[in-house]
């Protein structure tokens, strides 16, 4: 589960890798990205990203900027990208990154964390 405020190259790279992982592990995992934005062009931009990178197994959605949660579970307004990996109802990884802080190094860390939810 990823919450993002905008499309970036590292996020796109992560979505592409997750798409491949979901394709390989479709009985064990799912992935989705929720873009937290009120940008009128967001839907077109997201569709273009999905088409350009052949994203087929990661669900993409748009939601109001404050996100779906309230109270202690709220998405930080300072977080540009929040990544939550969970299995069942247990969170295994929960990382939030400020604007510009999510890089290719963090993409690798997320992918390297997948065994925590795939029980490998």
Short mmCIF file of N, CA and C in Angstrom, two decimals:
data_model
loop_
_atom_site.label_atom_id
_atom_site.label_comp_id
_atom_site.label_asym_id
_atom_site.label_seq_id
_atom_site.Cartn_x
_atom_site.Cartn_y
_atom_site.Cartn_z
N UNK A 1 0.86 -1.15 0.00
CA UNK A 1 0.00 0.00 0.00
C UNK A 1 0.91 1.22 0.00
N UNK A 2 0.71 2.06 -1.01
CA UNK A 2 1.53 3.27 -1.13
C UNK A 2 0.60 4.47 -1.26
N UNK A 3 0.92 5.50 -0.52
CA UNK A 3 0.24 6.78 -0.65
C UNK A 3 1.27 7.77 -1.18
N UNK A 4 0.95 8.45 -2.28
CA UNK A 4 1.90 9.38 -2.89
C UNK A 4 1.18 10.66 -3.27
N UNK A 5 1.89 11.76 -3.18
CA UNK A 5 1.30 13.05 -3.52
C UNK A 5 1.54 13.42 -4.98
N UNK A 6 2.54 12.80 -5.62
CA UNK A 6 2.79 13.08 -7.03
C UNK A 6 3.62 11.95 -7.64
N UNK A 7 3.62 11.90 -8.94
CA UNK A 7 4.42 10.91 -9.66
C UNK A 7 5.86 11.40 -9.70
N UNK A 8 6.79 10.50 -9.43
CA UNK A 8 8.21 10.81 -9.53
C UNK A 8 8.90 9.61 -10.17
N UNK A 9 10.13 9.82 -10.63
CA UNK A 9 10.87 8.71 -11.23
C UNK A 9 11.08 7.55 -10.25
N UNK A 10 11.51 7.82 -9.01
CA UNK A 10 11.67 6.68 -8.08
C UNK A 10 10.34 5.96 -7.81
N UNK A 11 9.26 6.71 -7.66
CA UNK A 11 7.97 6.06 -7.43
C UNK A 11 7.58 5.21 -8.63
N UNK A 12 7.76 5.74 -9.83
CA UNK A 12 7.45 4.98 -11.03
C UNK A 12 8.29 3.70 -11.09
N UNK A 13 9.56 3.81 -10.75
CA UNK A 13 10.43 2.63 -10.71
C UNK A 13 9.92 1.59 -9.73
N UNK A 14 9.48 2.05 -8.56
CA UNK A 14 8.94 1.13 -7.56
C UNK A 14 7.67 0.47 -8.06
N UNK A 15 6.79 1.24 -8.66
CA UNK A 15 5.53 0.68 -9.17
C UNK A 15 5.81 -0.38 -10.23
N UNK A 16 6.77 -0.12 -11.11
CA UNK A 16 7.13 -1.11 -12.13
C UNK A 16 7.63 -2.40 -11.50
N UNK A 17 8.51 -2.29 -10.50
CA UNK A 17 9.03 -3.48 -9.82
C UNK A 17 7.93 -4.20 -9.06
N UNK A 18 7.06 -3.45 -8.40
CA UNK A 18 5.94 -4.08 -7.69
C UNK A 18 5.00 -4.78 -8.66
N UNK A 19 4.79 -4.19 -9.82
CA UNK A 19 3.93 -4.81 -10.82
C UNK A 19 4.48 -6.20 -11.19
N UNK A 20 5.77 -6.30 -11.39
CA UNK A 20 6.40 -7.59 -11.71
C UNK A 20 6.28 -8.56 -10.54
N UNK A 21 6.47 -8.07 -9.31
CA UNK A 21 6.37 -8.93 -8.12
C UNK A 21 4.95 -9.45 -7.93
N UNK A 22 3.96 -8.60 -8.13
CA UNK A 22 2.57 -9.03 -8.01
C UNK A 22 2.25 -10.07 -9.08
N UNK A 23 2.76 -9.87 -10.29
CA UNK A 23 2.53 -10.84 -11.36
C UNK A 23 3.10 -12.21 -10.96
N UNK A 24 4.28 -12.22 -10.32
CA UNK A 24 4.90 -13.50 -9.90
C UNK A 24 4.23 -14.10 -8.67
N UNK A 25 3.71 -13.25 -7.80
CA UNK A 25 3.20 -13.70 -6.50
C UNK A 25 1.73 -13.35 -6.33
N UNK A 26 0.94 -13.43 -7.39
CA UNK A 26 -0.42 -12.91 -7.35
C UNK A 26 -1.34 -13.63 -6.36
N UNK A 27 -0.98 -14.79 -5.93
CA UNK A 27 -1.80 -15.48 -4.92
C UNK A 27 -1.36 -15.10 -3.50
N UNK A 28 -0.21 -14.44 -3.38
CA UNK A 28 0.32 -14.08 -2.07
C UNK A 28 0.33 -12.59 -1.79
N UNK A 29 0.22 -11.78 -2.84
CA UNK A 29 0.32 -10.34 -2.59
C UNK A 29 -0.49 -9.54 -3.61
N UNK A 30 -0.78 -8.33 -3.21
CA UNK A 30 -1.41 -7.34 -4.07
C UNK A 30 -0.73 -6.02 -3.76
N UNK A 31 -0.89 -5.07 -4.65
CA UNK A 31 -0.29 -3.75 -4.42
C UNK A 31 -1.21 -2.68 -4.99
N UNK A 32 -1.22 -1.55 -4.32
CA UNK A 32 -1.96 -0.41 -4.84
C UNK A 32 -1.29 0.88 -4.43
N UNK A 33 -1.48 1.88 -5.29
CA UNK A 33 -0.95 3.22 -5.03
C UNK A 33 -2.14 4.17 -5.02
N UNK A 34 -2.24 4.94 -3.96
CA UNK A 34 -3.27 5.96 -3.85
C UNK A 34 -2.57 7.32 -3.95
N UNK A 35 -2.93 8.07 -4.98
CA UNK A 35 -2.37 9.40 -5.16
C UNK A 35 -3.25 10.40 -4.41
N UNK A 36 -2.65 11.09 -3.47
CA UNK A 36 -3.35 12.06 -2.63
C UNK A 36 -3.23 13.44 -3.26
N UNK A 37 -4.23 13.80 -4.03
CA UNK A 37 -4.13 15.05 -4.79
C UNK A 37 -5.50 15.56 -5.19
N UNK A 38 -5.55 16.83 -5.46
CA UNK A 38 -6.73 17.44 -6.05
C UNK A 38 -6.40 18.00 -7.44
N UNK A 39 -5.26 17.62 -7.98
CA UNK A 39 -4.83 18.05 -9.31
C UNK A 39 -5.84 17.56 -10.34
N UNK A 40 -6.40 18.48 -11.09
CA UNK A 40 -7.42 18.13 -12.10
C UNK A 40 -6.84 17.24 -13.20
N UNK A 41 -5.54 17.28 -13.39
CA UNK A 41 -4.88 16.48 -14.43
C UNK A 41 -4.34 15.15 -13.89
N UNK A 42 -4.55 14.86 -12.62
CA UNK A 42 -3.97 13.67 -12.00
C UNK A 42 -4.39 12.39 -12.70
N UNK A 43 -5.67 12.25 -12.99
CA UNK A 43 -6.13 11.01 -13.62
C UNK A 43 -5.43 10.77 -14.96
N UNK A 44 -5.33 11.79 -15.76
CA UNK A 44 -4.66 11.65 -17.07
C UNK A 44 -3.18 11.30 -16.89
N UNK A 45 -2.51 11.95 -15.94
CA UNK A 45 -1.09 11.68 -15.69
C UNK A 45 -0.89 10.24 -15.22
N UNK A 46 -1.76 9.77 -14.33
CA UNK A 46 -1.64 8.41 -13.80
C UNK A 46 -1.90 7.38 -14.90
N UNK A 47 -2.92 7.63 -15.71
CA UNK A 47 -3.21 6.71 -16.83
C UNK A 47 -2.03 6.67 -17.80
N UNK A 48 -1.43 7.80 -18.07
CA UNK A 48 -0.28 7.85 -18.97
C UNK A 48 0.90 7.06 -18.39
N UNK A 49 1.16 7.23 -17.09
CA UNK A 49 2.24 6.47 -16.44
C UNK A 49 1.97 4.97 -16.56
N UNK A 50 0.74 4.56 -16.28
CA UNK A 50 0.40 3.14 -16.34
C UNK A 50 0.56 2.60 -17.76
N UNK A 51 0.14 3.37 -18.73
CA UNK A 51 0.25 2.94 -20.13
C UNK A 51 1.71 2.88 -20.57
N UNK A 52 2.45 3.94 -20.27
CA UNK A 52 3.86 4.03 -20.69
C UNK A 52 4.70 2.91 -20.10
N UNK A 53 4.40 2.51 -18.87
CA UNK A 53 5.21 1.51 -18.17
C UNK A 53 4.52 0.15 -18.08
N UNK A 54 3.41 0.00 -18.81
CA UNK A 54 2.71 -1.28 -18.89
C UNK A 54 2.34 -1.83 -17.50
N UNK A 55 1.82 -0.97 -16.64
CA UNK A 55 1.40 -1.38 -15.30
C UNK A 55 0.06 -2.10 -15.40
N UNK A 56 0.04 -3.36 -15.01
CA UNK A 56 -1.17 -4.16 -15.14
C UNK A 56 -1.63 -4.80 -13.82
N UNK A 57 -0.73 -4.92 -12.85
CA UNK A 57 -1.05 -5.67 -11.64
C UNK A 57 -1.08 -4.82 -10.37
N UNK A 58 -0.79 -3.54 -10.49
CA UNK A 58 -0.84 -2.62 -9.35
C UNK A 58 -2.04 -1.71 -9.57
N UNK A 59 -2.93 -1.67 -8.59
CA UNK A 59 -4.10 -0.79 -8.68
C UNK A 59 -3.67 0.65 -8.40
N UNK A 60 -4.24 1.58 -9.15
CA UNK A 60 -3.92 3.00 -9.01
C UNK A 60 -5.21 3.76 -8.75
N UNK A 61 -5.17 4.64 -7.74
CA UNK A 61 -6.37 5.37 -7.35
C UNK A 61 -6.01 6.80 -6.98
N UNK A 62 -7.04 7.63 -6.87
CA UNK A 62 -6.88 9.02 -6.46
C UNK A 62 -7.80 9.28 -5.28
N UNK A 63 -7.30 10.03 -4.31
CA UNK A 63 -8.08 10.35 -3.11
C UNK A 63 -7.75 11.78 -2.67
N UNK A 64 -8.59 12.34 -1.84
CA UNK A 64 -8.35 13.68 -1.32
C UNK A 64 -6.97 13.75 -0.64
N UNK A 65 -6.34 14.92 -0.63
CA UNK A 65 -4.97 15.04 -0.13
C UNK A 65 -4.73 14.59 1.31
N UNK A 66 -5.72 14.66 2.16
CA UNK A 66 -5.49 14.25 3.56
C UNK A 66 -5.48 12.74 3.74
N UNK A 67 -5.91 12.00 2.75
CA UNK A 67 -5.85 10.54 2.82
C UNK A 67 -7.04 9.94 3.53
N UNK A 68 -7.03 8.62 3.66
CA UNK A 68 -8.20 7.91 4.16
C UNK A 68 -8.29 7.76 5.67
N UNK A 69 -7.22 8.06 6.37
CA UNK A 69 -7.18 7.75 7.80
C UNK A 69 -7.23 9.00 8.65
N UNK A 70 -7.63 8.80 9.90
CA UNK A 70 -7.69 9.90 10.86
C UNK A 70 -6.95 9.50 12.12
N UNK A 71 -6.68 10.47 12.95
CA UNK A 71 -6.05 10.19 14.24
C UNK A 71 -4.65 9.63 14.09
N UNK A 72 -4.31 8.65 14.90
CA UNK A 72 -2.96 8.09 14.92
C UNK A 72 -2.58 7.42 13.61
N UNK A 73 -3.55 6.97 12.83
CA UNK A 73 -3.27 6.29 11.57
C UNK A 73 -3.24 7.24 10.38
N UNK A 74 -3.37 8.54 10.61
CA UNK A 74 -3.44 9.52 9.52
C UNK A 74 -2.14 9.55 8.72
N UNK A 75 -2.27 9.84 7.44
CA UNK A 75 -1.10 10.04 6.59
C UNK A 75 -0.54 11.43 6.89
N UNK A 76 0.73 11.49 7.19
CA UNK A 76 1.34 12.77 7.53
C UNK A 76 1.24 13.74 6.36
N UNK A 77 0.82 14.97 6.63
CA UNK A 77 0.75 15.96 5.54
C UNK A 77 2.15 16.33 5.02
N UNK A 78 3.19 16.06 5.80
CA UNK A 78 4.56 16.32 5.36
C UNK A 78 5.12 15.19 4.50
N UNK A 79 4.48 14.03 4.53
CA UNK A 79 4.97 12.88 3.78
C UNK A 79 4.57 13.00 2.31
N UNK A 80 5.56 12.91 1.44
CA UNK A 80 5.30 12.91 0.01
C UNK A 80 4.92 11.49 -0.43
N UNK A 81 5.56 10.50 0.19
CA UNK A 81 5.29 9.09 -0.09
C UNK A 81 5.27 8.33 1.23
N UNK A 82 4.22 7.54 1.43
CA UNK A 82 4.11 6.66 2.59
C UNK A 82 3.95 5.24 2.06
N UNK A 83 4.79 4.34 2.54
CA UNK A 83 4.76 2.95 2.09
C UNK A 83 4.48 2.05 3.28
N UNK A 84 3.45 1.25 3.15
CA UNK A 84 3.07 0.32 4.21
C UNK A 84 3.01 -1.09 3.61
N UNK A 85 3.80 -1.99 4.16
CA UNK A 85 3.75 -3.40 3.78
C UNK A 85 3.12 -4.14 4.95
N UNK A 86 2.11 -4.92 4.66
CA UNK A 86 1.44 -5.64 5.73
C UNK A 86 0.98 -7.00 5.24
N UNK A 87 0.78 -7.88 6.19
CA UNK A 87 0.23 -9.19 5.92
C UNK A 87 -0.86 -9.45 6.94
N UNK A 88 -2.01 -9.91 6.48
CA UNK A 88 -3.15 -10.01 7.38
C UNK A 88 -3.46 -8.61 7.88
N UNK A 89 -3.49 -8.47 9.17
CA UNK A 89 -3.73 -7.15 9.77
C UNK A 89 -2.49 -6.64 10.49
N UNK A 90 -1.33 -7.23 10.18
CA UNK A 90 -0.10 -6.85 10.87
C UNK A 90 0.84 -6.09 9.93
N UNK A 91 1.18 -4.87 10.32
CA UNK A 91 2.09 -4.03 9.54
C UNK A 91 3.51 -4.51 9.79
N UNK A 92 4.22 -4.76 8.69
CA UNK A 92 5.62 -5.20 8.76
C UNK A 92 6.59 -4.05 8.47
N UNK A 93 6.20 -3.14 7.59
CA UNK A 93 7.03 -1.99 7.22
C UNK A 93 6.11 -0.78 7.08
N UNK A 94 6.52 0.35 7.65
CA UNK A 94 5.77 1.59 7.52
C UNK A 94 6.79 2.73 7.44
N UNK A 95 6.97 3.25 6.25
CA UNK A 95 7.95 4.32 6.05
C UNK A 95 7.31 5.51 5.36
N UNK A 96 7.64 6.69 5.83
CA UNK A 96 7.17 7.93 5.21
C UNK A 96 8.39 8.74 4.78
N UNK A 97 8.28 9.35 3.61
CA UNK A 97 9.39 10.12 3.04
C UNK A 97 8.89 11.51 2.68
N UNK A 98 9.66 12.52 3.07
CA UNK A 98 9.34 13.89 2.71
C UNK A 98 9.61 14.14 1.24
N UNK A 99 9.25 15.31 0.78
CA UNK A 99 9.42 15.67 -0.63
C UNK A 99 10.88 15.51 -1.04
N UNK A 100 11.11 14.74 -2.09
CA UNK A 100 12.46 14.53 -2.61
C UNK A 100 13.29 13.52 -1.86
N UNK A 101 12.78 12.97 -0.77
CA UNK A 101 13.57 12.04 0.05
C UNK A 101 13.47 10.59 -0.41
N UNK A 102 12.50 10.27 -1.26
CA UNK A 102 12.35 8.90 -1.76
C UNK A 102 13.19 8.77 -3.02
N UNK A 103 14.24 7.95 -2.94
CA UNK A 103 15.20 7.80 -4.03
C UNK A 103 15.27 6.35 -4.49
N UNK A 104 16.11 6.10 -5.48
CA UNK A 104 16.30 4.73 -5.98
C UNK A 104 16.79 3.81 -4.86
N UNK A 105 17.57 4.33 -3.92
CA UNK A 105 18.05 3.50 -2.80
C UNK A 105 16.87 3.00 -1.96
N UNK A 106 15.87 3.86 -1.74
CA UNK A 106 14.70 3.44 -0.98
C UNK A 106 13.86 2.45 -1.79
N UNK A 107 13.85 2.58 -3.11
CA UNK A 107 13.13 1.61 -3.95
C UNK A 107 13.70 0.22 -3.69
N UNK A 108 15.01 0.11 -3.69
CA UNK A 108 15.66 -1.19 -3.42
C UNK A 108 15.32 -1.70 -2.03
N UNK A 109 15.28 -0.82 -1.05
CA UNK A 109 14.95 -1.23 0.32
C UNK A 109 13.52 -1.78 0.39
N UNK A 110 12.59 -1.15 -0.31
CA UNK A 110 11.21 -1.63 -0.31
C UNK A 110 11.15 -3.02 -0.94
N UNK A 111 11.77 -3.18 -2.09
CA UNK A 111 11.75 -4.48 -2.76
C UNK A 111 12.42 -5.54 -1.90
N UNK A 112 13.52 -5.18 -1.25
CA UNK A 112 14.21 -6.11 -0.35
C UNK A 112 13.37 -6.48 0.87
N UNK A 113 12.38 -5.67 1.20
CA UNK A 113 11.50 -5.93 2.35
C UNK A 113 10.35 -6.87 2.02
N UNK A 114 10.10 -7.12 0.76
CA UNK A 114 8.94 -7.93 0.36
C UNK A 114 8.90 -9.33 0.99
N UNK A 115 10.03 -10.00 1.22
CA UNK A 115 9.94 -11.32 1.87
C UNK A 115 9.24 -11.27 3.24
N UNK A 116 9.24 -10.11 3.88
CA UNK A 116 8.55 -9.99 5.17
C UNK A 116 7.05 -10.20 5.04
N UNK A 117 6.50 -9.92 3.85
CA UNK A 117 5.07 -10.13 3.68
C UNK A 117 4.75 -11.35 2.82
N UNK A 118 5.78 -11.88 2.17
CA UNK A 118 5.57 -13.05 1.33
C UNK A 118 5.89 -14.35 2.05
N UNK A 119 6.36 -14.24 3.29
CA UNK A 119 6.70 -15.41 4.11
C UNK A 119 7.71 -16.32 3.43
N UNK A 120 8.70 -15.71 2.81
CA UNK A 120 9.77 -16.50 2.16
C UNK A 120 10.86 -16.80 3.14
#
